[in-house]
Coordinates of C-alpha atoms in Angstrom, one line a residue:
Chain A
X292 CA 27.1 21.1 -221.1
X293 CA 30.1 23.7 -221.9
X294 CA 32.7 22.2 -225.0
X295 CA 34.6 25.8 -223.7
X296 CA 38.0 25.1 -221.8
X297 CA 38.6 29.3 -221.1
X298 CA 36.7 29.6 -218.1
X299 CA 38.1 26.7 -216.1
X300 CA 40.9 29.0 -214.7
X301 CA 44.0 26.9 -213.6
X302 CA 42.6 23.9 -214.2
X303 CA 42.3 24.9 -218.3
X304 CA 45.6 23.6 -219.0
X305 CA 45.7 20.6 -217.1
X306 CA 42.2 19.5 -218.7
X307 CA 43.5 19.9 -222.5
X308 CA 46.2 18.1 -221.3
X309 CA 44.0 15.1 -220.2
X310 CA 42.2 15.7 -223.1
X311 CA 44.9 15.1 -225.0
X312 CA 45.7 12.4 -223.2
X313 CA 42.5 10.5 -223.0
X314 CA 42.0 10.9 -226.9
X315 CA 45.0 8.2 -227.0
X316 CA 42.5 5.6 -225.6
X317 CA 40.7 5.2 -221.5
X318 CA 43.1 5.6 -219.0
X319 CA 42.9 5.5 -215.2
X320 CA 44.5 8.6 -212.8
X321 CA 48.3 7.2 -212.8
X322 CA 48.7 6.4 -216.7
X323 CA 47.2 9.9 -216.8
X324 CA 50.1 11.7 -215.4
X325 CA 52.6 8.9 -217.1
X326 CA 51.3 9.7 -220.4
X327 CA 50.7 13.6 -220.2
X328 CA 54.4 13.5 -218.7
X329 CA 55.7 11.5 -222.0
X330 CA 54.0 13.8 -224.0
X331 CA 54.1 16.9 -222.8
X332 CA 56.9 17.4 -220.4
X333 CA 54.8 18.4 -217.8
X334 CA 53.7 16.3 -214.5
X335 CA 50.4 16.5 -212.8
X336 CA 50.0 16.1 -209.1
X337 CA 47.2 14.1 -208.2
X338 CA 45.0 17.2 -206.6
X339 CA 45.3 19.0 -210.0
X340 CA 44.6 16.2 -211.9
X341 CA 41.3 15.4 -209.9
X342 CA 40.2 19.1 -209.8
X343 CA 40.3 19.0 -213.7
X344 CA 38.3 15.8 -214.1
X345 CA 36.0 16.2 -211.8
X346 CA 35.4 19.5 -214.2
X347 CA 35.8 17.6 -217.2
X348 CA 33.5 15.2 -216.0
X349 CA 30.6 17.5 -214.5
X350 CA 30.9 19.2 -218.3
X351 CA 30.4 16.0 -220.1
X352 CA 33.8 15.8 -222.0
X353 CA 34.9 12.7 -220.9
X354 CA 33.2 10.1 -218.5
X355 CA 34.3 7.1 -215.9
X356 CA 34.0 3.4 -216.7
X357 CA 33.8 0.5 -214.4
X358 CA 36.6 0.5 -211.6
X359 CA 39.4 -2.1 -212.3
X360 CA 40.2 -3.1 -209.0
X361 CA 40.9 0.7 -207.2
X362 CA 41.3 2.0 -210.2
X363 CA 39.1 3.8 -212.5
X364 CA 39.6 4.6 -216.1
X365 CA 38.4 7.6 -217.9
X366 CA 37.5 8.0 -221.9
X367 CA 36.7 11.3 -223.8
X368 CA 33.2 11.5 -224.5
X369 CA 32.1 13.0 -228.1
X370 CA 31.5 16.3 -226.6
X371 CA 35.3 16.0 -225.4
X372 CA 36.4 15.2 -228.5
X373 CA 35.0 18.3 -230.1
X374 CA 36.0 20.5 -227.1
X375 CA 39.4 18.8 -227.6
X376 CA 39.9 19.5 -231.6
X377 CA 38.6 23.2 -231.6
X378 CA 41.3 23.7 -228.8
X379 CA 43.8 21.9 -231.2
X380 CA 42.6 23.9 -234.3
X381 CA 42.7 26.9 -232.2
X382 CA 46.6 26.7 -231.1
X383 CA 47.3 25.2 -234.7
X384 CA 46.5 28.5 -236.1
X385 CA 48.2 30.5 -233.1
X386 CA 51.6 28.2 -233.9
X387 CA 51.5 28.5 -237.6
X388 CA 50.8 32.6 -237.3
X389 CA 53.8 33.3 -234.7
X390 CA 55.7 30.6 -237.1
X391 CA 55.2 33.2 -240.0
X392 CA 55.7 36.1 -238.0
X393 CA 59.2 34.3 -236.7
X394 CA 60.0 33.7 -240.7
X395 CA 59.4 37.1 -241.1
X396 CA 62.6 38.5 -239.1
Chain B
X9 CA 52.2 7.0 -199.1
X10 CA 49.8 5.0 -197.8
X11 CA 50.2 6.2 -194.6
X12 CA 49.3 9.7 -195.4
X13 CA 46.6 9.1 -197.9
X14 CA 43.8 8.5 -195.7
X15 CA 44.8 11.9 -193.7
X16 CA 45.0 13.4 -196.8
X17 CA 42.0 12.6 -198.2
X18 CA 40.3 14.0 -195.1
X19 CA 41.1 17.4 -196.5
X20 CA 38.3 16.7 -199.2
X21 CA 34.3 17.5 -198.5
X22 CA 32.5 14.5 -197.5
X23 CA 30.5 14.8 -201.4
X24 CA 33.9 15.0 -203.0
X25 CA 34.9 11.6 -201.0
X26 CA 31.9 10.2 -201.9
X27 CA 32.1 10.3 -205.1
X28 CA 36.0 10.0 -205.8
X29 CA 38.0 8.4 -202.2
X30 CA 38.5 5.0 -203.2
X31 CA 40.3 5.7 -207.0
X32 CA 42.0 9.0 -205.8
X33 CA 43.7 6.9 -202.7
X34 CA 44.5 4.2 -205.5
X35 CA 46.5 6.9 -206.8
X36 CA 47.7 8.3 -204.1
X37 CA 49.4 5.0 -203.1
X38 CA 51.1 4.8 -206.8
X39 CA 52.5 8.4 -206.4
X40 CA 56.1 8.5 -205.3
X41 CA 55.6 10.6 -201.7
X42 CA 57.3 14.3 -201.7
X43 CA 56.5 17.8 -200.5
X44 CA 55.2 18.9 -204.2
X45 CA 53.1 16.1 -204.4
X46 CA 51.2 17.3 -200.3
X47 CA 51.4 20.4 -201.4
X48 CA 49.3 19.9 -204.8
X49 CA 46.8 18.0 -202.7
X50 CA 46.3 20.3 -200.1
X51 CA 46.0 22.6 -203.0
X52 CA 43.4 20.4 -204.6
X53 CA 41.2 19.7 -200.9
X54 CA 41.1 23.8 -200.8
X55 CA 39.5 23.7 -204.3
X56 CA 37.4 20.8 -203.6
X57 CA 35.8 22.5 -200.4
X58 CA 35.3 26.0 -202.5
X59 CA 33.8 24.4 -204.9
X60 CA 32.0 21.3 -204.0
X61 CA 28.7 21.5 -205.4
X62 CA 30.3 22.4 -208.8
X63 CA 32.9 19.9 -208.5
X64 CA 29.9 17.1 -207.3
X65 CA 27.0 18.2 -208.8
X66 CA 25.4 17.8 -204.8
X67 CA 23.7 20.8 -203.4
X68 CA 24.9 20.8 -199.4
X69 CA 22.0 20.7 -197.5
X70 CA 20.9 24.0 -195.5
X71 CA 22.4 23.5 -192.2
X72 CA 25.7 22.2 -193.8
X73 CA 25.9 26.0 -195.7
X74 CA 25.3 27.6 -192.3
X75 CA 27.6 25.6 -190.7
X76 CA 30.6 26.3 -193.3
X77 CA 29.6 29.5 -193.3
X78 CA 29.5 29.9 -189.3
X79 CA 33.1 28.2 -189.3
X80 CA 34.7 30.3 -191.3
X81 CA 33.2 33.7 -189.4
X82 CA 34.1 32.5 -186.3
X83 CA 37.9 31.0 -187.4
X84 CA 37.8 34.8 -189.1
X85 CA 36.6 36.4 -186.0
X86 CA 39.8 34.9 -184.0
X87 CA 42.1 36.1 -186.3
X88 CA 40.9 39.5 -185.9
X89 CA 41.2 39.6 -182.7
X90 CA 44.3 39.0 -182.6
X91 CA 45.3 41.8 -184.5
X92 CA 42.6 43.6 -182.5
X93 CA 44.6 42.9 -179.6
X94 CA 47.6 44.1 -181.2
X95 CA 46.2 47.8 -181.9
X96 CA 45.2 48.1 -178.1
X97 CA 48.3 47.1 -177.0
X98 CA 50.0 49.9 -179.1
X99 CA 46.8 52.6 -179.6
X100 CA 46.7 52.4 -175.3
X101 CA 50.0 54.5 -175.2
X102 CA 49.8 58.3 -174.0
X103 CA 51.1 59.5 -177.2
X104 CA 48.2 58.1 -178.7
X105 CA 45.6 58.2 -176.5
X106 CA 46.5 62.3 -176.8
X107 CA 46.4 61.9 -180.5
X108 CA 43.1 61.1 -180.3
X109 CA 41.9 63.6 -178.1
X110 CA 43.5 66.4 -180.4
X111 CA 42.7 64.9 -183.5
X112 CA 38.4 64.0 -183.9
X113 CA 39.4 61.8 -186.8
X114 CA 41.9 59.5 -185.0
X115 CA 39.6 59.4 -181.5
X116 CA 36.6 58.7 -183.3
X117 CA 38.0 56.1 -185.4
X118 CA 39.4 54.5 -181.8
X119 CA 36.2 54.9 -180.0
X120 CA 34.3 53.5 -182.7
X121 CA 36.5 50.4 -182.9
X122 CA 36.1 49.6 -179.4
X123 CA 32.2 50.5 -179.3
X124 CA 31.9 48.0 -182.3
X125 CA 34.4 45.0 -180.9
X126 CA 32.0 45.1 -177.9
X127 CA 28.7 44.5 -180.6
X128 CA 30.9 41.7 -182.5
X129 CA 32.0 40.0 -178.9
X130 CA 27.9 39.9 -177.9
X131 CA 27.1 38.4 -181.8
X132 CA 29.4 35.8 -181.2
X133 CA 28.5 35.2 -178.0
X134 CA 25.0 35.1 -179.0
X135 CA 25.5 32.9 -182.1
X136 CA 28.4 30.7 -180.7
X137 CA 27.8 29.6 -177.1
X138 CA 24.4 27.9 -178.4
X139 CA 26.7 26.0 -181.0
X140 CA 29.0 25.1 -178.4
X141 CA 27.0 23.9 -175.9
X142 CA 25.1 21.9 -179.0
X143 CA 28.3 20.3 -179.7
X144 CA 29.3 19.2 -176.2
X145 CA 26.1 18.0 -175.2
X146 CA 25.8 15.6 -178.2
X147 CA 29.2 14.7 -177.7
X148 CA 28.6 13.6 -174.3
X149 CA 25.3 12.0 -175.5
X150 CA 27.2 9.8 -178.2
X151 CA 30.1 9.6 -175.7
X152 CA 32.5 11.0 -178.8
X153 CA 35.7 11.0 -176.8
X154 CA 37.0 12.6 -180.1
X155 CA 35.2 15.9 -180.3
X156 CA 35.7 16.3 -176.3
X157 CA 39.1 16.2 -176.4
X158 CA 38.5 18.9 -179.0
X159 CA 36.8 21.3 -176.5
X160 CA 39.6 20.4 -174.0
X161 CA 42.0 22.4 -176.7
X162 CA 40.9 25.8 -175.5
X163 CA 40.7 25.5 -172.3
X164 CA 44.5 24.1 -172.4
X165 CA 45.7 27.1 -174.5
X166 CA 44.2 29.4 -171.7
X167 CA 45.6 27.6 -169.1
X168 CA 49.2 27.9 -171.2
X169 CA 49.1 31.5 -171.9
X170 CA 48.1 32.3 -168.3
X171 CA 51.0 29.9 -166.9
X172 CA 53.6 31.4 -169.6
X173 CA 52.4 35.1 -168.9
X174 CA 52.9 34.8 -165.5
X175 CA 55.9 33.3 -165.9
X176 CA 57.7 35.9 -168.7
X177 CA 55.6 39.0 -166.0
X178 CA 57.9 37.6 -163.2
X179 CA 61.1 37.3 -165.1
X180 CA 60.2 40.7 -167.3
X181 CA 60.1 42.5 -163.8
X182 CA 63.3 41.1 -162.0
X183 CA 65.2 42.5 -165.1
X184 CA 63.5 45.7 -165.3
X185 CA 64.5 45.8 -161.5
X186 CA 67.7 44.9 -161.8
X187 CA 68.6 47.2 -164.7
X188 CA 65.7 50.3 -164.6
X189 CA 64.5 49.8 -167.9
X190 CA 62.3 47.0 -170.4
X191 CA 65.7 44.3 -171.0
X192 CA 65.7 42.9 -174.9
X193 CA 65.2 39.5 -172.5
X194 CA 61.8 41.2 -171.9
X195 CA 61.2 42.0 -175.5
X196 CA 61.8 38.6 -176.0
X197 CA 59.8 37.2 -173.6
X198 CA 56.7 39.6 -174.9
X199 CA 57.1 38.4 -178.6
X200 CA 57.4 34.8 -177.5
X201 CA 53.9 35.9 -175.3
X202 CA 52.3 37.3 -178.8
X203 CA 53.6 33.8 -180.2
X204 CA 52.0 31.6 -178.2
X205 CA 48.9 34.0 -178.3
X206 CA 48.9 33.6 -181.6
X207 CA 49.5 29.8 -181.5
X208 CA 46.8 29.1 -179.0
X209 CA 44.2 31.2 -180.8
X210 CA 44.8 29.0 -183.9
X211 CA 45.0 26.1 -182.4
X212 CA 41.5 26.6 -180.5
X213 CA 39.6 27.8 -183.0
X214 CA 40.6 25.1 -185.4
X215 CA 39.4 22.6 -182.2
X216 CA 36.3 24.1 -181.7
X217 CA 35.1 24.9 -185.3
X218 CA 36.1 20.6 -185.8
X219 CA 34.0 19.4 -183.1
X220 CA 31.0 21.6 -184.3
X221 CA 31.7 20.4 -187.7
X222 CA 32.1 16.8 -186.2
X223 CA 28.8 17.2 -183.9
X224 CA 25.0 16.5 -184.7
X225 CA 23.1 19.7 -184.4
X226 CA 20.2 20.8 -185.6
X227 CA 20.0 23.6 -188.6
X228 CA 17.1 25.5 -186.0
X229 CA 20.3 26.8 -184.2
X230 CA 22.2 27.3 -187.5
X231 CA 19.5 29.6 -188.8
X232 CA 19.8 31.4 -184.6
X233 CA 23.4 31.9 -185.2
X234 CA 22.9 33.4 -189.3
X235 CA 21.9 37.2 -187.7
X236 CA 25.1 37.1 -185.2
X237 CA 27.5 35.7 -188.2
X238 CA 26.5 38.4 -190.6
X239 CA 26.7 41.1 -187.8
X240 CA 29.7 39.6 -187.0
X241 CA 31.7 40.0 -190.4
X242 CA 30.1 43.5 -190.6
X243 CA 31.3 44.7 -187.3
X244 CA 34.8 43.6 -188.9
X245 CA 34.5 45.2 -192.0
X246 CA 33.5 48.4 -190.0
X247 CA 36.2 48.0 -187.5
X248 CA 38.9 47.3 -190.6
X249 CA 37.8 50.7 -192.2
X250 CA 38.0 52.9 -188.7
X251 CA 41.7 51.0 -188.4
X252 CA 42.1 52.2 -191.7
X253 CA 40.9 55.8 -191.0
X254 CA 43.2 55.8 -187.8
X255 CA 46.5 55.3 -189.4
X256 CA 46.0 57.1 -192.1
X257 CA 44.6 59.8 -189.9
X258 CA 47.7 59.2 -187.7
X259 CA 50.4 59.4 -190.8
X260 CA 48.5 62.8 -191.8
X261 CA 48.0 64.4 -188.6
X262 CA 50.9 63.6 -186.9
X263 CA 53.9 62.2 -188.9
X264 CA 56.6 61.8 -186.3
X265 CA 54.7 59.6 -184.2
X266 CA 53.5 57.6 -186.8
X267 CA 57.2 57.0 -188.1
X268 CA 58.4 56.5 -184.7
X269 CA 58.8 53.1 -183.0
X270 CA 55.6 53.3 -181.2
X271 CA 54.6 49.6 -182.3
X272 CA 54.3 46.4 -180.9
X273 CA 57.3 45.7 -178.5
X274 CA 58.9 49.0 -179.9
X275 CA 59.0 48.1 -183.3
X276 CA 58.1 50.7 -186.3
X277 CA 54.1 52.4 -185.5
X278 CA 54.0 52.2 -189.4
X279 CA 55.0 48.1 -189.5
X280 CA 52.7 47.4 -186.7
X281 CA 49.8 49.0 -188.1
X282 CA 50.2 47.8 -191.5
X283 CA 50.3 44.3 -190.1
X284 CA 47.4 44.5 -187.7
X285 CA 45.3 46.0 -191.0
X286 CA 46.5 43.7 -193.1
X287 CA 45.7 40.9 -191.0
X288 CA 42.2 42.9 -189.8
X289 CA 41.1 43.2 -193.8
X290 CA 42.0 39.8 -195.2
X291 CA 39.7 38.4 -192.1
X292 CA 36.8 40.5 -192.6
X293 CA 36.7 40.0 -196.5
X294 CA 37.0 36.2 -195.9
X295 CA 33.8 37.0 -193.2
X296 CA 32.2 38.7 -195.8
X297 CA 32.4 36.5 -198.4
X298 CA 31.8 33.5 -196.3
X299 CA 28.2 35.2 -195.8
X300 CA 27.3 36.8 -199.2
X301 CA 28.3 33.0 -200.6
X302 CA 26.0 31.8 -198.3
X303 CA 22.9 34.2 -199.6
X304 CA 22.1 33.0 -202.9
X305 CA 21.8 29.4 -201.5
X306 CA 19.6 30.9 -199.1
X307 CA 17.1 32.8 -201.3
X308 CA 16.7 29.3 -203.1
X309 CA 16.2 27.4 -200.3
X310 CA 13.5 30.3 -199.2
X311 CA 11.5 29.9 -202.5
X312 CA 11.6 26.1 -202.7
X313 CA 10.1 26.1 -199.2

């Protein structure tokens, strides 16, 4: 099982994103794109979003629950987690450094 | 959008569906329908077929491999040959046909094209008629009214382009009689020909390569048809690099005509060709990756056996 998001190709984004997402609490495909839209701007179509979890899921960072009717919820797994804090860490220091630079001018 | 889900879904791998149908149609019908949203999910089936087992975690079984990789030979094949039917029409004119005989470059490039379409026509032959005939006859065991009316796709394309061809021949020559020389009617009338050439060969191959994806058939005659599918995308790749080497030995050798308007319905020699080779390399690389993805799955299967 790979915690590394880099070599997912277009579907890295999208999977920090749900990520993200999911670390709010298990949420099925639709509250997916409500929430990651809330929070990030950005809106997933439903062929992206299932090409990233069914990544995300193959690689252990999050896994499925029992369907609620047609409908089935996802929740980060503690590999997911992990994958999703370094990722956090890792832009933290990328924002704060091009923050600095910016201060700099 | 529930309409469209189902057919949508249909664009996913049978594994994929499996695994995944019933929650991504739930969502499907809570999505607000628009062209972005088709377009993502036609986006996402295309992943979802590349990349199945990774996506799944389900090896496709053997004959399932050969089969992809048989479909997407043959649907390469067909494109091809269309721009393979493009470079006769224009390489057949005396100014070219006397390029070649001056230049050993240009004629040997030409000669081995056609020597090698010949080789790639008999491998398909070879490895698609037993598929075909596979296909229909459990598709008239399992009386699958479906994939007949597939095969019946062909035969009506044919039947159209012969009907049309006639047609735009008749009206072509009763303007060329009446004025002397080739009307812009009967440049029209070609180019709608090369459309529905075009069309027809689409449409047929995408008929034919569903109802042998749709049909029972055993992976002995997948395994026949592996030696004419690799020769296949071979002769392709060889025929794209002598295309190659006859435009470029054209542009060198004899400028003028290769800037004139020596093309397809008199348009540009250098837009034609750069079209046809375009067209000619994107099919064999898909060919020859469709085959060298195949071979690792292969040399597993070997050693488990």
């Amino acid at each position: 099982m790979s915690a590394d998001l880099s070599d997912l190709g277009r579907f890295s984004d999208p999977s920090l994103l749900i990520l993200a997402s999911l670390a709010g609490g298990a949420k099925h495909g639709y509250a997916m794109i409500e929430d990651i839209a809330r929070m990030s701007g950005a809106r997933l179509g439903p062929g992206t979003l299932y090409g990233a979890l069914a990544r995300l899921e193959r690689r252990g960072l999050i896994e499925p629950l029992p369907a609620e009717e047609r409908r089935r919820p996802y929740r980060l797994t503690g590999l997911g987690a992990a994958a999703l804090r370094e990722q956090l860490q890792g832009l933290r220091d990328f924002a704060a450094t091009g923050l600095q630079r910016l201060a700099a001018i | 959008m529930r309409n469209i889900s189902h057919y949508l879904l249909r664009l996913y791998p049978t594994a994929w569906r499996d695994r995944y149908a019933d929650e991504f149609a739930a969502l499907l019908d809570d999505c607000p329908p628009s062209p972005a949203l088709i377009f993502d999910v036609l986006l996402g089936g295309l992943d979802a077929r590349l990349r199945c087992s990774a996506l799944t975690g389900k090896v496709l079984d053997m004959a399932a491999r050969l089969r992809s990789t048989a479909i997407a030979v043959f649907c390469a094949y067909i494109a091809f040959v269309v721009a393979g039917i493009g470079y006769q029409k224009m390489s057949e004119y005396e100014d070219f046909t006397a390029a070649g005989e001056v230049h050993p470059l240009i004629g040997l490039a030409h000669n081995l094209i056609a020597v090698v379409a010949g080789v790639a026509l008999l491998a398909v032959l070879a490895g698609g008629l037993p598929l075909a005939f596979a296909a229909l006859r459990d598709a008239l065991a399992q009386r699958r009214h479906d994939v007949l009316a597939l095969f019946t796709v062909p035969v009506a394309a044919f039947a159209a382009l012969v009907a049309y061809g006639f047609a735009a021949l008749q009206i072509a020559n009763q303007g060329n009689a009446q004025s002397g020389t080739a009307t812009t009617a009967g440049k029209h009338l070609f180019l709608s020909l090369v459309a529905i050439l075009v069309l027809g060969a689409i449409a047929s191959s995408a008929a034919v390569s569903l109802a042998i994806a749709r049909s029972q058939i055993g992976e002995r005659l997948y395994r026949f048809a592996l030696i004419p599918v690799v020769v296949t995308a071979l002769a392709m790749a060889v025929m794209f690099a002598a295309d190659l080497a006859w435009g470029l030995g054209l542009r060198a050798s004899e400028p003028a005509l290769f800037a004139g308007d020596g093309g397809i319905a008199g348009t540009s020699t250098a837009a034609s060709w750069l079209v046809q080779t375009l067209i000619m390399g994107i099919a064999a690389a898909v060919a020859l990756y469709a085959v060298v993805r195949m071979l690792p799955a292969r040399r597993v299967t070997a050693r488990l056996a």
